[in-house]
Coordinates of C-alpha atoms and ligand atoms in Angstrom, one line a residue:
M478 CA 16.6 -16.3 -14.6
A479 CA 14.3 -15.1 -11.9
Q480 CA 10.5 -15.5 -12.0
I481 CA 9.0 -12.1 -12.6
I482 CA 6.1 -11.7 -10.2
D483 CA 3.2 -10.3 -12.2
G484 CA 1.5 -7.9 -9.8
K485 CA -0.7 -6.6 -12.6
Q486 CA -2.2 -10.0 -13.2
I487 CA -2.6 -10.9 -9.5
A488 CA -4.2 -7.5 -9.0
S489 CA -6.7 -8.1 -11.8
E490 CA -7.7 -11.4 -10.3
L491 CA -8.3 -9.7 -6.9
V492 CA -10.2 -6.8 -8.5
A493 CA -12.4 -9.4 -10.2
E494 CA -13.2 -11.0 -6.9
V495 CA -14.0 -7.6 -5.4
A496 CA -16.3 -6.9 -8.3
N497 CA -18.2 -10.2 -7.5
G498 CA -18.4 -9.2 -3.8
A499 CA -19.6 -5.7 -4.7
Q500 CA -22.3 -7.2 -7.0
A501 CA -23.5 -9.5 -4.2
I502 CA -23.9 -6.5 -1.9
F503 CA -25.8 -4.7 -4.7
S504 CA -28.1 -7.6 -5.1
E505 CA -28.8 -7.9 -1.4
Y506 CA -28.9 -4.2 -0.4
G507 CA -29.4 -2.2 -3.6
I508 CA -26.3 -0.1 -2.9
R509 CA -22.7 -0.1 -4.1
P510 CA -19.7 0.0 -1.6
G511 CA -18.7 3.6 -1.5
L512 CA -15.1 4.9 -1.4
A513 CA -14.3 8.5 -0.7
V514 CA -10.8 9.7 -1.8
V515 CA -9.6 13.1 -0.5
L516 CA -6.8 14.9 -2.3
V517 CA -5.4 18.1 -0.8
G518 CA -3.2 20.2 -3.1
E519 CA -1.5 19.4 -6.4
D520 CA 1.4 17.0 -5.6
P521 CA 1.9 15.3 -9.1
A522 CA 2.6 11.8 -7.7
S523 CA -0.5 12.0 -5.5
Q524 CA -2.6 13.1 -8.5
V525 CA -1.5 10.0 -10.4
Y526 CA -2.3 7.7 -7.5
V527 CA -5.7 9.2 -7.0
R528 CA -6.6 9.0 -10.7
N529 CA -5.6 5.3 -10.7
K530 CA -7.6 4.6 -7.5
V531 CA -10.7 6.2 -8.8
A532 CA -10.5 4.5 -12.2
R533 CA -9.9 1.0 -10.6
A534 CA -12.8 1.6 -8.2
K535 CA -15.2 2.0 -11.1
E536 CA -13.9 -1.3 -12.6
A537 CA -14.5 -3.1 -9.3
G538 CA -18.1 -1.9 -9.2
L539 CA -17.5 0.5 -6.3
N540 CA -19.0 3.9 -6.1
S541 CA -16.0 6.2 -5.8
I542 CA -16.3 9.8 -4.7
E543 CA -13.4 12.2 -5.2
H544 CA -12.9 15.3 -3.1
R545 CA -10.3 17.8 -4.2
L546 CA -9.3 20.6 -1.9
P547 CA -6.8 23.5 -2.5
A548 CA -3.3 23.3 -1.2
D549 CA -4.0 26.1 1.4
T550 CA -6.9 24.2 3.0
D551 CA -6.9 24.6 6.8
Q552 CA -7.3 21.9 9.5
A553 CA -10.8 22.9 10.4
T554 CA -12.0 22.6 6.8
L555 CA -10.4 19.1 6.4
N556 CA -11.7 18.0 9.8
A557 CA -15.2 19.1 8.7
L558 CA -15.0 17.1 5.5
V559 CA -13.8 14.0 7.4
D560 CA -16.7 14.4 9.9
E561 CA -19.1 14.7 6.9
L562 CA -17.8 11.5 5.3
N563 CA -17.8 9.7 8.6
A564 CA -21.5 10.5 8.9
D565 CA -22.4 9.6 5.3
E566 CA -24.0 6.2 5.1
A567 CA -23.2 5.9 1.4
V568 CA -19.4 6.2 2.2
H569 CA -18.0 2.9 3.5
G570 CA -14.3 3.7 3.0
I571 CA -12.4 7.0 3.5
L572 CA -8.9 7.6 2.1
V573 CA -7.0 10.9 2.7
Q574 CA -4.1 10.9 0.3
L575 CA -0.7 11.5 2.0
P576 CA 1.4 13.4 2.3
L577 CA -0.7 16.4 3.3
P578 CA 0.5 20.0 2.9
P579 CA 2.7 21.1 5.8
Q580 CA 0.0 23.3 7.6
L581 CA -2.1 20.1 8.1
N582 CA -1.6 17.6 10.9
E583 CA -1.6 14.1 9.4
E584 CA -1.9 12.4 12.7
E585 CA -5.0 14.3 13.7
I586 CA -6.7 13.6 10.4
I587 CA -5.9 9.9 10.5
A588 CA -7.2 9.6 14.1
R589 CA -10.4 11.5 13.1
I590 CA -11.4 9.0 10.4
N591 CA -14.0 6.4 11.7
P592 CA -11.8 3.3 12.2
D593 CA -14.5 1.2 10.5
K594 CA -14.1 3.3 7.4
D595 CA -10.3 3.5 7.6
V596 CA -9.5 1.6 4.4
D597 CA -5.8 2.7 4.6
G598 CA -5.5 0.9 8.0
F599 CA -3.6 3.9 9.4
H600 CA -5.9 4.7 12.4
P601 CA -4.2 3.9 15.7
L602 CA -7.0 1.4 16.6
N603 CA -6.4 -0.5 13.3
V604 CA -2.6 -0.4 13.8
G605 CA -3.0 -1.8 17.3
A606 CA -5.4 -4.5 16.0
L607 CA -2.7 -5.5 13.5
V608 CA 0.0 -5.7 16.1
V609 CA -2.0 -7.9 18.5
G610 CA -3.0 -10.2 15.6
N611 CA -6.6 -9.2 15.3
A612 CA -6.4 -7.3 12.0
R613 CA -9.4 -6.2 10.0
L614 CA -8.4 -3.3 7.8
V615 CA -4.7 -3.7 6.9
P616 CA -2.5 -1.1 5.1
C617 CA -2.8 -1.8 1.4
T618 CA 0.8 -1.8 0.2
P619 CA 2.1 -4.3 2.7
Q620 CA -1.0 -6.5 2.2
G621 CA -0.4 -6.5 -1.5
C622 CA 3.3 -7.5 -0.9
L623 CA 2.2 -10.3 1.3
I624 CA -0.3 -11.7 -1.2
M625 CA 2.4 -11.7 -3.9
L626 CA 4.9 -13.5 -1.6
Q627 CA 2.4 -16.1 -0.6
K628 CA 1.4 -16.7 -4.3
T629 CA 5.1 -17.1 -5.2
L630 CA 6.4 -19.1 -2.1
G631 CA 3.4 -20.6 -0.5
D632 CA 3.9 -21.0 3.3
L633 CA 6.4 -18.3 4.6
S634 CA 7.1 -20.0 7.9
G635 CA 10.6 -19.9 9.2
K636 CA 11.9 -17.7 6.3
H637 CA 14.2 -14.8 7.1
A638 CA 12.4 -11.6 5.9
V639 CA 14.3 -8.4 5.8
V640 CA 12.3 -5.1 5.4
I641 CA 14.2 -2.0 4.3
G642 CA 12.4 1.0 5.6
R643 CA 10.4 1.7 8.8
S644 CA 7.6 3.9 7.7
N645 CA 4.1 3.7 9.2
I646 CA 2.6 3.2 5.7
V647 CA 4.9 0.3 4.6
G648 CA 7.9 -0.8 6.7
K649 CA 6.2 -1.2 10.1
P650 CA 3.0 -2.9 9.0
M651 CA 4.9 -5.1 6.5
S652 CA 7.1 -6.3 9.3
M653 CA 4.0 -7.2 11.4
L654 CA 2.4 -9.1 8.6
L655 CA 5.5 -11.1 7.9
L656 CA 5.8 -11.8 11.6
H657 CA 2.2 -13.1 11.7
A658 CA 3.1 -15.3 8.7
N659 CA 5.8 -16.8 11.0
C660 CA 8.8 -15.2 9.3
T661 CA 11.9 -14.2 11.3
V662 CA 11.9 -10.5 10.6
S663 CA 14.7 -7.9 10.5
I664 CA 14.1 -4.2 9.8
V665 CA 16.9 -2.3 8.1
H666 CA 16.8 1.5 8.3
S667 CA 19.0 4.6 8.0
R668 CA 20.8 3.9 11.2
T669 CA 21.5 0.2 10.6
R670 CA 25.3 -0.3 10.7
N671 CA 25.7 -3.0 8.1
P672 CA 22.6 -2.9 5.9
E673 CA 24.1 -4.9 3.0
E674 CA 25.2 -7.6 5.2
V675 CA 21.8 -7.9 6.9
C676 CA 20.0 -7.9 3.5
R677 CA 22.3 -10.7 2.2
Q678 CA 20.9 -13.0 4.9
A679 CA 17.3 -12.5 3.6
D680 CA 15.2 -15.2 2.0
I681 CA 12.7 -12.5 1.4
L682 CA 13.7 -8.9 0.9
V683 CA 11.2 -6.0 0.8
A684 CA 12.7 -2.7 -0.2
A685 CA 10.6 0.3 0.8
V686 CA 13.0 3.3 1.2
G687 CA 12.3 5.6 -1.8
R688 CA 15.9 5.7 -3.0
T689 CA 16.3 4.9 -6.6
E690 CA 18.0 1.6 -7.3
M691 CA 19.7 1.5 -3.9
V692 CA 19.7 -2.3 -3.7
D693 CA 22.0 -4.0 -6.1
A694 CA 23.2 -7.6 -6.5
G695 CA 25.7 -7.2 -3.6
W696 CA 22.7 -7.0 -1.2
I697 CA 21.0 -10.2 -2.4
K698 CA 21.5 -13.8 -1.3
E699 CA 21.3 -16.2 -4.3
G700 CA 17.7 -17.5 -4.6
A701 CA 16.1 -14.7 -2.5
T702 CA 12.6 -13.4 -3.4
V703 CA 12.7 -9.6 -3.8
I704 CA 9.7 -7.2 -3.5
D705 CA 10.4 -3.7 -4.7
V706 CA 8.0 -1.1 -3.2
G707 CA 9.9 1.9 -4.6
I708 CA 8.2 4.2 -7.2
N709 CA 10.8 6.8 -8.0
V710 CA 10.2 9.2 -10.8
T711 CA 13.5 9.6 -12.6
E712 CA 14.8 11.5 -15.6
R713 CA 16.8 9.1 -17.7
D714 CA 17.9 9.5 -21.4
G715 CA 15.7 12.6 -21.6
K716 CA 12.6 10.6 -20.6
R717 CA 10.6 10.4 -17.3
K718 CA 10.9 6.8 -16.0
L719 CA 9.6 5.0 -13.0
L720 CA 12.4 3.2 -11.2
G721 CA 12.3 1.0 -8.0
D722 CA 14.5 0.9 -4.9
V723 CA 16.0 -2.2 -6.5
N724 CA 18.4 -2.2 -9.5
F725 CA 16.3 -4.7 -11.4
A726 CA 18.8 -5.6 -14.2
D727 CA 21.5 -6.2 -11.6
V728 CA 19.5 -8.2 -9.1
E729 CA 17.3 -10.3 -11.4
P730 CA 20.0 -12.8 -12.4
V731 CA 20.7 -13.6 -8.7
A732 CA 17.1 -13.7 -7.3
N733 CA 14.6 -16.5 -7.3
A734 CA 11.7 -14.1 -8.0
I735 CA 11.3 -10.4 -8.2
T736 CA 8.6 -7.8 -8.7
P737 CA 9.0 -5.3 -11.6
V738 CA 8.5 -1.5 -11.4
P739 CA 6.0 -0.6 -12.7
G740 CA 3.6 -3.6 -12.7
G741 CA 4.5 -5.1 -9.3
V742 CA 3.5 -3.6 -6.0
G743 CA 1.6 -0.6 -7.5
P744 CA -1.4 -2.4 -8.9
M745 CA -1.5 -4.7 -5.9
T746 CA -1.8 -1.7 -3.5
I747 CA -4.8 -0.4 -5.5
A748 CA -6.5 -3.8 -5.6
C749 CA -6.1 -4.2 -1.8
L750 CA -7.7 -0.8 -1.4
M751 CA -10.7 -2.0 -3.4
N752 CA -10.8 -5.1 -1.2
N753 CA -10.6 -3.1 2.0
T754 CA -13.5 -1.0 0.8
L755 CA -15.5 -4.2 0.2
I756 CA -14.6 -5.5 3.7
A757 CA -15.5 -2.2 5.3
A758 CA -18.9 -2.1 3.4
R759 CA -19.7 -5.7 4.5
N760 CA -18.9 -4.9 8.1
Q761 CA -21.0 -1.8 8.1
L762 CA -24.0 -3.5 6.4
S763 CA -24.1 -6.6 8.5
Ligands
LIG1981 N1 0.6 8.0 -0.1 C1 1.4 7.0 -0.5 N2 0.9 5.8 -0.2 C2 -0.3 6.0 0.3 C3 -1.3 5.1 0.8 O1 -1.2 3.9 0.8 N3 -2.4 5.7 1.3 C4 -2.5 7.1 1.4 N4 -3.6 7.6 2.0 N5 -1.6 7.9 1.0 C5 -0.5 7.4 0.5

């Protein structure tokens, strides 16, 4: 039987630490770290994420400010909002929920956010800082995965980590974090010739592709640690269900440890966002 990695519990501990840090800032400066969350349009998954982020921010003692814009918002309007948030001293962290509607240029918006307030860690300056090993604000989902791996396995040195997926949000930064933790890192993607065979060599497997239950026991080396980043909304037995990129029932008997969906990576992402907001506030206030 595999150990089930309790992301919810680890996230609660991190949020409690953030709440202590936020309280310390309040005692010293009389202000609360401020997080602005921008949601454009009505994508249902994004609405759920944003609702969770705002609720957790309150729990962590942060001041969270939500900005909702209509789906037909133009670039100039969104740029103006980002400029306003960049200039607002009460806002220490800015998150623009992705994906944006097609008329908006994501790259332009990400680059417009003040890198000191970029709590997503998506700005090219923060991406570069991560690559050269000088990271300050690190993307939340991979950071959350790394914390769970270190809690489960301790030192990761020398382990073969395989990341499935090469997105800017998860796959690429995850690979960099694992490399800095001294793993041997492979990235498997849609053009990889023999993905199952590569994954079967993994001591650590991180699945971040967004394909429901793509990874089954045939992809897993006995005793591997499996992190499932997928959150796929699926209709099953007439009910809406959240399923991962990993077939949990199939993989669990083979693995050493595995994250569940829900209750694994999701809560950790949000806890890391709270932590990044605290780090950003500390940096801006000192
Ligand atoms: N959409 C899915 N994940 C994320 C994330 O971590 N940050 C933002 N801004 N949008 C997302």
